[in-house]
CSV table of C-alpha atoms and ligand atoms in Angstrom, one decimal:
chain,number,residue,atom,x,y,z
A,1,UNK,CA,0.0,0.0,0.0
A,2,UNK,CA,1.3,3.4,-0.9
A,3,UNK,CA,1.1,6.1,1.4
A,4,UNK,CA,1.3,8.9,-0.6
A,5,UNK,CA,-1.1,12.2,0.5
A,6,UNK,CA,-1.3,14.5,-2.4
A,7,UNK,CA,-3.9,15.0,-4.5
A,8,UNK,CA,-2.4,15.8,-7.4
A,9,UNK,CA,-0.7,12.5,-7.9
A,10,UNK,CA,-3.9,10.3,-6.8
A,11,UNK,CA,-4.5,9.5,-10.6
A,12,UNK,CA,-1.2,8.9,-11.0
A,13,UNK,CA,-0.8,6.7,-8.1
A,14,UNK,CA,-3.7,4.1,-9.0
A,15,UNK,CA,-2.1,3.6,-12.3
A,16,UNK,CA,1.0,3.2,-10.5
A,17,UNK,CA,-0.7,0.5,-8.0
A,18,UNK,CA,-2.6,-1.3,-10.8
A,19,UNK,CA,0.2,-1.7,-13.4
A,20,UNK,CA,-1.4,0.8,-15.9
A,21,UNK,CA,1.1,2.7,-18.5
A,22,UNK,CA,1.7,6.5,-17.2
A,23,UNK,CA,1.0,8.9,-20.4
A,24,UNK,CA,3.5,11.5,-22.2
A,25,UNK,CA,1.4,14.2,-19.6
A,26,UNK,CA,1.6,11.8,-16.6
A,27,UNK,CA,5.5,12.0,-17.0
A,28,UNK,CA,5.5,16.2,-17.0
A,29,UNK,CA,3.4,16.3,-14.6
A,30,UNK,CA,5.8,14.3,-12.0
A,31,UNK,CA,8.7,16.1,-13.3
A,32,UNK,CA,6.9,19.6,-11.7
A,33,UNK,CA,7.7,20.5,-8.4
A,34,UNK,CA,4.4,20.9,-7.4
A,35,UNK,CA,4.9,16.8,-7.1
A,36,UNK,CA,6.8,16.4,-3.6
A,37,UNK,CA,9.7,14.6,-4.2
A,38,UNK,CA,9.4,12.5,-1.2
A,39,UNK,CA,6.6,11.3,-2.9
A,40,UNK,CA,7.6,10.7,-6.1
A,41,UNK,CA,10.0,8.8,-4.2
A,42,UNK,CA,7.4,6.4,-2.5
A,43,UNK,CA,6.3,5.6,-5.9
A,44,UNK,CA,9.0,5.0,-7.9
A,45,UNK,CA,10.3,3.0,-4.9
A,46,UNK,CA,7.2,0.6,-4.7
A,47,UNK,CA,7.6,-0.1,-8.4
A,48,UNK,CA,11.5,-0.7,-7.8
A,49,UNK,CA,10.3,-3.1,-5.2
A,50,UNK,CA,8.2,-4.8,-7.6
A,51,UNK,CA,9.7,-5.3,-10.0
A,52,UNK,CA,13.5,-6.3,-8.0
A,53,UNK,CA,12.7,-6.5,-4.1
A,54,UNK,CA,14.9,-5.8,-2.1
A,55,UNK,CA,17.9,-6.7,-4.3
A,56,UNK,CA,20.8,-3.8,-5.4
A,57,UNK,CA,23.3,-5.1,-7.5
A,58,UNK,CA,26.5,-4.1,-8.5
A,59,UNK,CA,28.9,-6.1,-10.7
A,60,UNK,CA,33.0,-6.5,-10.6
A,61,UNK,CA,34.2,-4.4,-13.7
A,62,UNK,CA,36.5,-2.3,-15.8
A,63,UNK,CA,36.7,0.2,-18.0
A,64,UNK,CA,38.8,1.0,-21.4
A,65,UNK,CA,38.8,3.7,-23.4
A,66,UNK,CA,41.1,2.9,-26.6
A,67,UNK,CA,41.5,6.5,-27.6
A,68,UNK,CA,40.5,9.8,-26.6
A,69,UNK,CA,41.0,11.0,-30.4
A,70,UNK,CA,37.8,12.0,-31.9
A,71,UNK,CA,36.2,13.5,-34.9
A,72,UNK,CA,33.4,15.0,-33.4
A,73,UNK,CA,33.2,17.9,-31.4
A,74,UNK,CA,30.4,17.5,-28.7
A,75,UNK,CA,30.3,20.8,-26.3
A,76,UNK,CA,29.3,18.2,-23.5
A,77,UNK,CA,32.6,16.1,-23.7
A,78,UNK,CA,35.9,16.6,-21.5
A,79,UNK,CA,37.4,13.8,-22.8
A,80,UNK,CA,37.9,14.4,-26.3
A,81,UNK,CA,41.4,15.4,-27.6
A,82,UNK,CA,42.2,16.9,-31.0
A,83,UNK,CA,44.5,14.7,-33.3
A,84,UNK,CA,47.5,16.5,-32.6
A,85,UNK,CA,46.5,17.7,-29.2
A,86,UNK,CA,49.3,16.5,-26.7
A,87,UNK,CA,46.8,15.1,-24.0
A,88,UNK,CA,45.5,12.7,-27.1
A,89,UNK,CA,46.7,9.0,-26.8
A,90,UNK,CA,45.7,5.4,-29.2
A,91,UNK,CA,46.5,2.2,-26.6
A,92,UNK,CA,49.0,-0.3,-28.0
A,93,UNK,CA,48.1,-4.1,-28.2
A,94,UNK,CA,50.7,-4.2,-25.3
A,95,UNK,CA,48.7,-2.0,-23.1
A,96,UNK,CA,45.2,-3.5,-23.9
A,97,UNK,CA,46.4,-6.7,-23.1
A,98,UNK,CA,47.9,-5.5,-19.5
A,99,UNK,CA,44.0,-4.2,-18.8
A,100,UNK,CA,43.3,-7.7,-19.6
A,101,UNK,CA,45.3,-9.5,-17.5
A,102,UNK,CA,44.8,-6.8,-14.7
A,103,UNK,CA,40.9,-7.2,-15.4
A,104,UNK,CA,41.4,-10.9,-14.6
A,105,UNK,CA,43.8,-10.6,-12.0
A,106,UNK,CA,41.3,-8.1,-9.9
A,107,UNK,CA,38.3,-11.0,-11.0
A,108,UNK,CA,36.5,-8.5,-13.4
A,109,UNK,CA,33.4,-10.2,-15.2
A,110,UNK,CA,32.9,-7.2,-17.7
A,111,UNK,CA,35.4,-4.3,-19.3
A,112,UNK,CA,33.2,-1.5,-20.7
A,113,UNK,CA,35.0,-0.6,-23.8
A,114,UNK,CA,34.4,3.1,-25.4
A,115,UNK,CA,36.3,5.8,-26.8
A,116,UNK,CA,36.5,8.8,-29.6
A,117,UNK,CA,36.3,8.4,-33.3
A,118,UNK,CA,40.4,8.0,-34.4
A,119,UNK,CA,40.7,10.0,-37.5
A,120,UNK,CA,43.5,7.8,-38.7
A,121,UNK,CA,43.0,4.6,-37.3
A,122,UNK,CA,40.4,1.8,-39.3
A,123,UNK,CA,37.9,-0.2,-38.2
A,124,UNK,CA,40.3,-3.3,-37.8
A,125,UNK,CA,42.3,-1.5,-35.6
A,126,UNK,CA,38.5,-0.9,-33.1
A,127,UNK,CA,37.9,-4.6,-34.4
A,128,UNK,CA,41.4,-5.5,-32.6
A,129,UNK,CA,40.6,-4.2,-29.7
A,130,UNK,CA,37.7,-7.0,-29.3
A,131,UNK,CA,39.7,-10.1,-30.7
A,132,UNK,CA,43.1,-9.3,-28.8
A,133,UNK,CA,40.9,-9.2,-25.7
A,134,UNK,CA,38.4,-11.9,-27.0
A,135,UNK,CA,41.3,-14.7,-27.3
A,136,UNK,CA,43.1,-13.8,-24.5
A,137,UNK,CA,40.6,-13.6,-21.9
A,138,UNK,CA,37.5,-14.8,-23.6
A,139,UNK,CA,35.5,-15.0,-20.0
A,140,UNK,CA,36.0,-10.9,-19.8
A,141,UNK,CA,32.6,-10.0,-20.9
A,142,UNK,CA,33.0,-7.1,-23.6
A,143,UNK,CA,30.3,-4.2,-23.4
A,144,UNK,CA,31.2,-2.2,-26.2
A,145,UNK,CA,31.0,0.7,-28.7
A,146,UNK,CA,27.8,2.8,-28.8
A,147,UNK,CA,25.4,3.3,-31.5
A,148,UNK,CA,28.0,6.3,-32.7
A,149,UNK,CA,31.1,4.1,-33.0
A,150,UNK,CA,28.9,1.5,-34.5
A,151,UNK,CA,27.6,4.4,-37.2
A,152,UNK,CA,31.5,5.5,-38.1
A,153,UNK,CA,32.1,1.7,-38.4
A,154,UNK,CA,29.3,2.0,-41.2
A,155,UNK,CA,30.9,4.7,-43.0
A,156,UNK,CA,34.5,3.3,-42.9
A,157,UNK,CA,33.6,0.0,-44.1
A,158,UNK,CA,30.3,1.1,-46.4
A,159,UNK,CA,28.6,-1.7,-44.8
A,160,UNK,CA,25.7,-2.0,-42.9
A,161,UNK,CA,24.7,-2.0,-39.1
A,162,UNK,CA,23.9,-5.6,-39.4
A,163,UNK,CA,27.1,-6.2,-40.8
A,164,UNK,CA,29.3,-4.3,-38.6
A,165,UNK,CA,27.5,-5.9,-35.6
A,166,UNK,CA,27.9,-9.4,-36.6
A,167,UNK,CA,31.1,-8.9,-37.4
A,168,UNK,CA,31.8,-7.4,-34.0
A,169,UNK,CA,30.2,-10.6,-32.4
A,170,UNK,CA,32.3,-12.6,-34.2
A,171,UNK,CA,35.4,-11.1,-32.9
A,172,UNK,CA,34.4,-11.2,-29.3
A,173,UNK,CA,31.3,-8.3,-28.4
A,174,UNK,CA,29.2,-9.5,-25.5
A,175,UNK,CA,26.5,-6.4,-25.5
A,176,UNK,CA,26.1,-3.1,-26.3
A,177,UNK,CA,26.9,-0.3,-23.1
A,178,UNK,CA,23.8,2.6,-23.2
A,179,UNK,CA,26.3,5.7,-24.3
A,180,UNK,CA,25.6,8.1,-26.7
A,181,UNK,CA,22.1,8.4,-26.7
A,182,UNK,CA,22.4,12.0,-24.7
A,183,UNK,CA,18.4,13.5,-25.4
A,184,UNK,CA,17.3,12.4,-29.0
A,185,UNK,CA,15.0,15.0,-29.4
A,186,UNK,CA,16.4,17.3,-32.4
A,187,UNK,CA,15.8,20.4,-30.5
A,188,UNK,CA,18.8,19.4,-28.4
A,189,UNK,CA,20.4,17.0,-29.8
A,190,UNK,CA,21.2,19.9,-33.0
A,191,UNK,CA,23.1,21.7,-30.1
A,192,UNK,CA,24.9,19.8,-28.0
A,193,UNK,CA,25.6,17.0,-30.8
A,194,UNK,CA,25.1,18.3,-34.4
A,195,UNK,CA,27.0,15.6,-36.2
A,196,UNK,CA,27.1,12.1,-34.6
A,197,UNK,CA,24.6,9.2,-34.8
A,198,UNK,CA,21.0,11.1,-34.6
A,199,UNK,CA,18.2,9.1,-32.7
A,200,UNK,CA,17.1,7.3,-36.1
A,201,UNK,CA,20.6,5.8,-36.0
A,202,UNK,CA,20.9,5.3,-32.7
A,203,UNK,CA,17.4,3.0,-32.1
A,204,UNK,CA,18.5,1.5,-35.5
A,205,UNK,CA,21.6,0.3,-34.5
A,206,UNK,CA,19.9,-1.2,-30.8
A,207,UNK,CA,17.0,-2.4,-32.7
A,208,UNK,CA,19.5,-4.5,-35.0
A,209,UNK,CA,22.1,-5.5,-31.7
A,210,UNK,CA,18.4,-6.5,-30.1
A,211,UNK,CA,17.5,-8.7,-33.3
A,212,UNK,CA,21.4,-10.5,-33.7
A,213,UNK,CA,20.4,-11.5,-29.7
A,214,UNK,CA,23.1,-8.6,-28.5
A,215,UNK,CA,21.5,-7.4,-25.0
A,216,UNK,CA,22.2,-3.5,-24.4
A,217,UNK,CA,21.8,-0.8,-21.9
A,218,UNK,CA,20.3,2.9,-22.5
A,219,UNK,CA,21.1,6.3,-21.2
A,220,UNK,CA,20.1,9.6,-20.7
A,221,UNK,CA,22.2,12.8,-20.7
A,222,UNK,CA,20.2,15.6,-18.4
A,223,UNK,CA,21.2,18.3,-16.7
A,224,UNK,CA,21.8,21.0,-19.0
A,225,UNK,CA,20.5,22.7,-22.1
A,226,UNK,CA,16.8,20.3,-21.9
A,227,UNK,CA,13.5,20.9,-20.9
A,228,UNK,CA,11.6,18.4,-19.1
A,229,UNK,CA,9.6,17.6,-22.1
A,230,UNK,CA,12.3,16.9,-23.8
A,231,UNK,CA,13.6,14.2,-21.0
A,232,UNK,CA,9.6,12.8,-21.2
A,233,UNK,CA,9.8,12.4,-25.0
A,234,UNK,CA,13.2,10.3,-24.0
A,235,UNK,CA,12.2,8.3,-22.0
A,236,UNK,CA,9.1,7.3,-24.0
A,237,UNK,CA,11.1,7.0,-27.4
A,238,UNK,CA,12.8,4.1,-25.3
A,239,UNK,CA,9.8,2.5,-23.8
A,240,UNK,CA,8.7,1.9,-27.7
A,241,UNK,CA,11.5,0.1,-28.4
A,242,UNK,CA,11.7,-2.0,-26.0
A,243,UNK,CA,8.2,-2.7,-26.7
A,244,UNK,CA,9.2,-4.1,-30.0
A,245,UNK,CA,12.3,-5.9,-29.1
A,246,UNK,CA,12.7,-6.4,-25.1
A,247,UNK,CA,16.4,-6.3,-25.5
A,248,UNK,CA,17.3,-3.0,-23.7
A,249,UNK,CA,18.5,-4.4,-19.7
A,250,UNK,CA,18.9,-1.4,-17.8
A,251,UNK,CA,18.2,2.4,-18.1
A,252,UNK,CA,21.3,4.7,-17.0
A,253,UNK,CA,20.3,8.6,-16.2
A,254,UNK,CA,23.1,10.5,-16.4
A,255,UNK,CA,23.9,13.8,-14.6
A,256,UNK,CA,26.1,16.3,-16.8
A,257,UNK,CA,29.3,17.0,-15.2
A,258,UNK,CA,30.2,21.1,-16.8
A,259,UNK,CA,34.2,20.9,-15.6
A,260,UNK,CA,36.3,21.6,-19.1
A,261,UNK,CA,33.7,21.5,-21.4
A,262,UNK,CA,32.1,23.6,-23.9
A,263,UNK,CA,28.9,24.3,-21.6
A,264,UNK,CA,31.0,25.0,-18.2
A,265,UNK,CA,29.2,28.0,-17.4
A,266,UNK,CA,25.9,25.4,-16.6
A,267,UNK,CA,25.9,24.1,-13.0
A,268,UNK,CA,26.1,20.9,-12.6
A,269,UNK,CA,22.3,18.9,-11.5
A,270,UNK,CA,21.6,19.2,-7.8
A,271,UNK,CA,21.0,15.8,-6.1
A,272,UNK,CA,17.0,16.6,-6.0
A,273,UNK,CA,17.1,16.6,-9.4
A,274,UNK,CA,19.4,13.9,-9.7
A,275,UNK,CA,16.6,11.7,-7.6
A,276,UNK,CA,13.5,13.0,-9.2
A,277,UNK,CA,15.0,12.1,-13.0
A,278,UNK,CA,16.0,9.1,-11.3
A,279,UNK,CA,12.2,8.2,-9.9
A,280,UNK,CA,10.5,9.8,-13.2
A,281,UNK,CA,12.6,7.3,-15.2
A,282,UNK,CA,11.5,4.5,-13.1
A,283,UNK,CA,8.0,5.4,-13.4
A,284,UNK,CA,8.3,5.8,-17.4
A,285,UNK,CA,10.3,3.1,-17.9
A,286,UNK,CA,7.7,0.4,-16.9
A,287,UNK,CA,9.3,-1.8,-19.5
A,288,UNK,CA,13.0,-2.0,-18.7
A,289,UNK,CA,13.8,-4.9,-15.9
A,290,UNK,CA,16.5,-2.1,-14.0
A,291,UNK,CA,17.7,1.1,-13.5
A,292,UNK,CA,21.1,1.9,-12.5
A,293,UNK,CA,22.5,4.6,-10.0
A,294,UNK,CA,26.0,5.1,-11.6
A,295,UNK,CA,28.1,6.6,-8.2
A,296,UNK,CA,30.7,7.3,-10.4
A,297,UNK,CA,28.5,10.4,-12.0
A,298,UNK,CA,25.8,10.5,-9.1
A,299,UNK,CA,28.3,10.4,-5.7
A,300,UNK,CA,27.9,8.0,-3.6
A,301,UNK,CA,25.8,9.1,-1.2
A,302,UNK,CA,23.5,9.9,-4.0
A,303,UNK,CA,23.7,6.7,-5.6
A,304,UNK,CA,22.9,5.5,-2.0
A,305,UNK,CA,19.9,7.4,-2.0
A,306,UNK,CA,19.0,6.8,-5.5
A,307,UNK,CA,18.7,3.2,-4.5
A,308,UNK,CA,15.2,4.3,-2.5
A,309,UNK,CA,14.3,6.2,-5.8
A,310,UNK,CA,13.8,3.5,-8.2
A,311,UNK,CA,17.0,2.3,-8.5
A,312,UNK,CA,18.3,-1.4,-8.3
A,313,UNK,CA,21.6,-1.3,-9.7
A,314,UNK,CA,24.7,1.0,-8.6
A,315,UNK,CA,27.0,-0.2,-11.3
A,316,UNK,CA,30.3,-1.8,-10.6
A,317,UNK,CA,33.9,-1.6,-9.1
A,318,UNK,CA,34.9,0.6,-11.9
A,319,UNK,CA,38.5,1.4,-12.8
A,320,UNK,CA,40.1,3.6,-15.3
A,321,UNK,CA,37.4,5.8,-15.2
A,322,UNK,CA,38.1,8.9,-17.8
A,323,UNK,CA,34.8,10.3,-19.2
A,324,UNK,CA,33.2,12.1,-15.9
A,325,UNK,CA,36.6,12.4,-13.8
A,326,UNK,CA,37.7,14.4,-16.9
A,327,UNK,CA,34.5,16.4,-16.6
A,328,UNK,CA,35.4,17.4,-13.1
A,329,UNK,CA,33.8,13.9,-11.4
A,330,UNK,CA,35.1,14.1,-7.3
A,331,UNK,CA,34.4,10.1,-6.8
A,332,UNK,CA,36.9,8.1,-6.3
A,333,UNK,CA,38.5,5.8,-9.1
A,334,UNK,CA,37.4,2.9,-8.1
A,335,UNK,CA,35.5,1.0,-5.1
A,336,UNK,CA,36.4,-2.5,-3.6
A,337,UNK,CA,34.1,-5.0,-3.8
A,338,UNK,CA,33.8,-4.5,0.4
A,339,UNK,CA,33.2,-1.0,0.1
A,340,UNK,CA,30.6,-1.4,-2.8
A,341,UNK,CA,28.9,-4.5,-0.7
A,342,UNK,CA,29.1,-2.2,2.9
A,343,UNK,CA,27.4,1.3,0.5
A,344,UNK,CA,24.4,-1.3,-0.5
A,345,UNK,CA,23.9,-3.1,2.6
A,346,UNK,CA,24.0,0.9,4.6
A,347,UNK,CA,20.7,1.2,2.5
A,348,UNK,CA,19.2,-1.6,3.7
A,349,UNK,CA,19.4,-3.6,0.8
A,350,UNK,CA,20.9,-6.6,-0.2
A,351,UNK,CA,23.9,-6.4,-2.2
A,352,UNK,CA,23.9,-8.9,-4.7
A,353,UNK,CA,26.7,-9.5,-7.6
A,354,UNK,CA,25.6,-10.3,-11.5
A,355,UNK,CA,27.1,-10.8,-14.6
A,356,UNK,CA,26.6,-8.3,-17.4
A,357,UNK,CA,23.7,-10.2,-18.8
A,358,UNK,CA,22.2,-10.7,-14.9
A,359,UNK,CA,23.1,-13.6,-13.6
A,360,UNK,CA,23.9,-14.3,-10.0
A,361,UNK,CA,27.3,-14.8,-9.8
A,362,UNK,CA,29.1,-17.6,-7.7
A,363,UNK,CA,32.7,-17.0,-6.0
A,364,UNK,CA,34.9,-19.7,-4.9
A,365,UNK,CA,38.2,-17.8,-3.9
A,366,UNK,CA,39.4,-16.6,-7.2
A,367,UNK,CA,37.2,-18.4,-10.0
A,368,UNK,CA,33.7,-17.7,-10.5
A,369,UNK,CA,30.7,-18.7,-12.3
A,370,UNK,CA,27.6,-17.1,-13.7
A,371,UNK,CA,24.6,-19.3,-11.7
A,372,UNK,CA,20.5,-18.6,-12.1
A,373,UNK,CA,19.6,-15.7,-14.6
A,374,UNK,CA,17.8,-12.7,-12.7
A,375,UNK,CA,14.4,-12.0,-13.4
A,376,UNK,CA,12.9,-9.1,-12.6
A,377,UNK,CA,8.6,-9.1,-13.0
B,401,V47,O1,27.3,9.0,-24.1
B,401,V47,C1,29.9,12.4,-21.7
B,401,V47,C2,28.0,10.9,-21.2
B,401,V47,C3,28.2,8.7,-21.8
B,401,V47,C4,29.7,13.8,-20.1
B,401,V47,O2,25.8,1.0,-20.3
B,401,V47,C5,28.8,12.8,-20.0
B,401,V47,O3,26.3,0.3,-18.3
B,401,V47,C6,28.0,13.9,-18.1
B,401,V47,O4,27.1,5.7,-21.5
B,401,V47,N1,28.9,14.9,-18.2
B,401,V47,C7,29.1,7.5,-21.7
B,401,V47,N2,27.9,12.9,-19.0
B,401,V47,C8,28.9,6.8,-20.4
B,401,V47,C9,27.8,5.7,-20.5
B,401,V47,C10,27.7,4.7,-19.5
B,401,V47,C11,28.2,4.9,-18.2
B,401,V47,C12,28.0,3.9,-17.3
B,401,V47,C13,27.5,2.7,-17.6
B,401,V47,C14,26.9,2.5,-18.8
B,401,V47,C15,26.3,1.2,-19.2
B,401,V47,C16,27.0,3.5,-19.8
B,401,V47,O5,28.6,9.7,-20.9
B,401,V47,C17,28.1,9.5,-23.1
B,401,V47,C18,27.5,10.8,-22.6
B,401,V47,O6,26.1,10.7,-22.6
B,401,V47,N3,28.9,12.0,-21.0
B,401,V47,N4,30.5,13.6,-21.2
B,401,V47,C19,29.8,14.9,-19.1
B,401,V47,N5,30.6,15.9,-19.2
């Protein structure tokens, strides 16, 4: 039973109790902050609940980022370097294969693989980065490119998303991560992202991944030039989707971080707003199984918070880090897996490792194994 007291949100709270899609208008109107957030909280929490009990879960992972060279020139990115910027870098096989071994040495299930748009290296050189890691450490799950790699991939090869995707699987890509979706709707997306992937591309390419059996994430860049309808429209553009397919996993919000970018004079999202996109999205999102506090981006006590806001997932370990610490991120670089375990279980809820794909994952000193798939209702 929800305990909820105002009137405004009663309509909104007996679809919420009987399982009944919220609207395009039901979405803006939780958004206002005529809509306590406390509130919004209740709600988005008993669906959470629902849908995951009292599970959070985290994973054991690692992040690479090939290159920082890129072609594009997105005002919201601190990572990007020029081509012959000094700070701009391309990894050698050598030091890929040293994140491998360190990813197995530290028991990593997953390396989250993304990086700029190299204007002078191929796709066999991106198509490397897979295989080398692939046959030397083919129980690494690899999360990797975006729907904007994925689209440059296209143009280099003149072949199609289908093509590049299978060909990608066949050199070793586990999933898709949810990057570069940012906020489709052109009236932002022609700002902040003029050239890149639009949103056609971008549901094209997870539509494909989807139909090839890939599983992916999704995201959403707020906290700066948007309007709330504009996060609404998001958010339902996504639940269609996964209407049609059921391959997206988890729904990331992500909270723009201003430091050294090209919209630094914005202030970064304060952590209401941080929970209410948070609980909105849960609401929305009535489709996707999870929704994942990232306390790299959020902080950790907001992450913490987040996880009584809708969210089930905080995300992983994480190391090597470079996108948000560039854009002025203050969390740390990375989190043991005590640490992670002792933020969850301060919440109150049960700290539970997966895989990429969610499964329960089973420790014996240092091997493990992926055990029951989760399923959330
Ligand atoms: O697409 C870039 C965002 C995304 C900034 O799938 C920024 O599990 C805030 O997608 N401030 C990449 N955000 C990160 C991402 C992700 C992260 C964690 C887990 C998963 C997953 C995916 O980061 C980009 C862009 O939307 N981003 N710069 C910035 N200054």
């Amino acid at each position: 039973m929800l305990r909820t007291s105002s009137p405004i949100l009663q309509p909104i709270r007996d679809k919420v109790e009987s399982g009944e899609r919220l609207t395009f208008d039901d979405g803006l109107l939780l958004e206002s902050p005529e809509v306590p957030l406390p509130e919004l909280g209740e709600l988005a929490n008993f669906v959470r609940e629902r849908k995951n009990g009292n599970a959070a879960y985290y994973n054991i992972n690692t992040h690479l980022n090939p290159t920082n060279v890129c072609v594009y020139r997105c005002v919201f990115c601190a990572f990007r370097a020029d081509l012959r910027d000094p700070k701009g870098y391309w990894m050698t096989d050598e030091q890929i294969l040293a994140r491998g071994q360190e990813a197995a040495d530290n028991g990593c299930t997953e390396m989250h693989i993304v990086g700029g748009l190299h204007h002078m290296q191929g796709y066999d050189a991106y198509r490397r980065v897979i295989s080398l890691l692939h046959d030397n450490y083919p129980s690494l799950h690899l999360k990797a490119w975006t729907p904007v790699e994925i689209d440059w991939f296209c143009r280099q090869t003149k072949k199609s998303i289908e093509w590049v995707l299978s060909d990608m699987i066949d050199a070793g890509l586990g999933s898709l991560p949810g990057g570069g979706a940012e906020i489709f709707h052109p009236e932002v997306r022609h700002q902040i992202c003029e050239h890149k992937a639009d949103a056609g591309r971008w549901f094209e390419t997870h539509r494909t991944a989807h139909r090839l059996g890939l599983r992916s994430n999704c995201t959403m860049l707020y906290g700066h030039i948007e309007q709330p309808y504009h996060r609404i429209d998001h958010l339902c553009r996504l639940r269609e989707l996964q209407d049609e397919t059921g391959g997206f996993q988890t729904f990331i919000p992500l909270a723009f971080h201003p430091d050294n970018t090209g919209l630094a004079h914005i202030k970064k999202p304060s952590s209401l707003v941080d929970l209410r996109t948070m609980a909105v999205s849960r609401l929305m999102l009535d489709n996707i199984p999870h929704v994942k506090a990232y306390w790299i981006m959020l902080g950790v006590g907001t992450a913490q918070l987040a996880l009584a806001y809708g969210a089930d997932d905080i995300d992983g370990t994480v190391r090597h880090e470079l996108i948000y610490h560039d854009a002025g991120a203050e969390t740390p670089e990375i989190l043991s897996v005590e640490q992670l375990r002792g933020i969850i279980a301060e919440t109150g809820r049960e700290p539970v490792e997966r895989d990429t794909l969610y499964h329960r994952i089973q420790r014996d000193g240092e091997r493990w194994n992926a055990g029951e798939a989760i399923v959330a209702k």
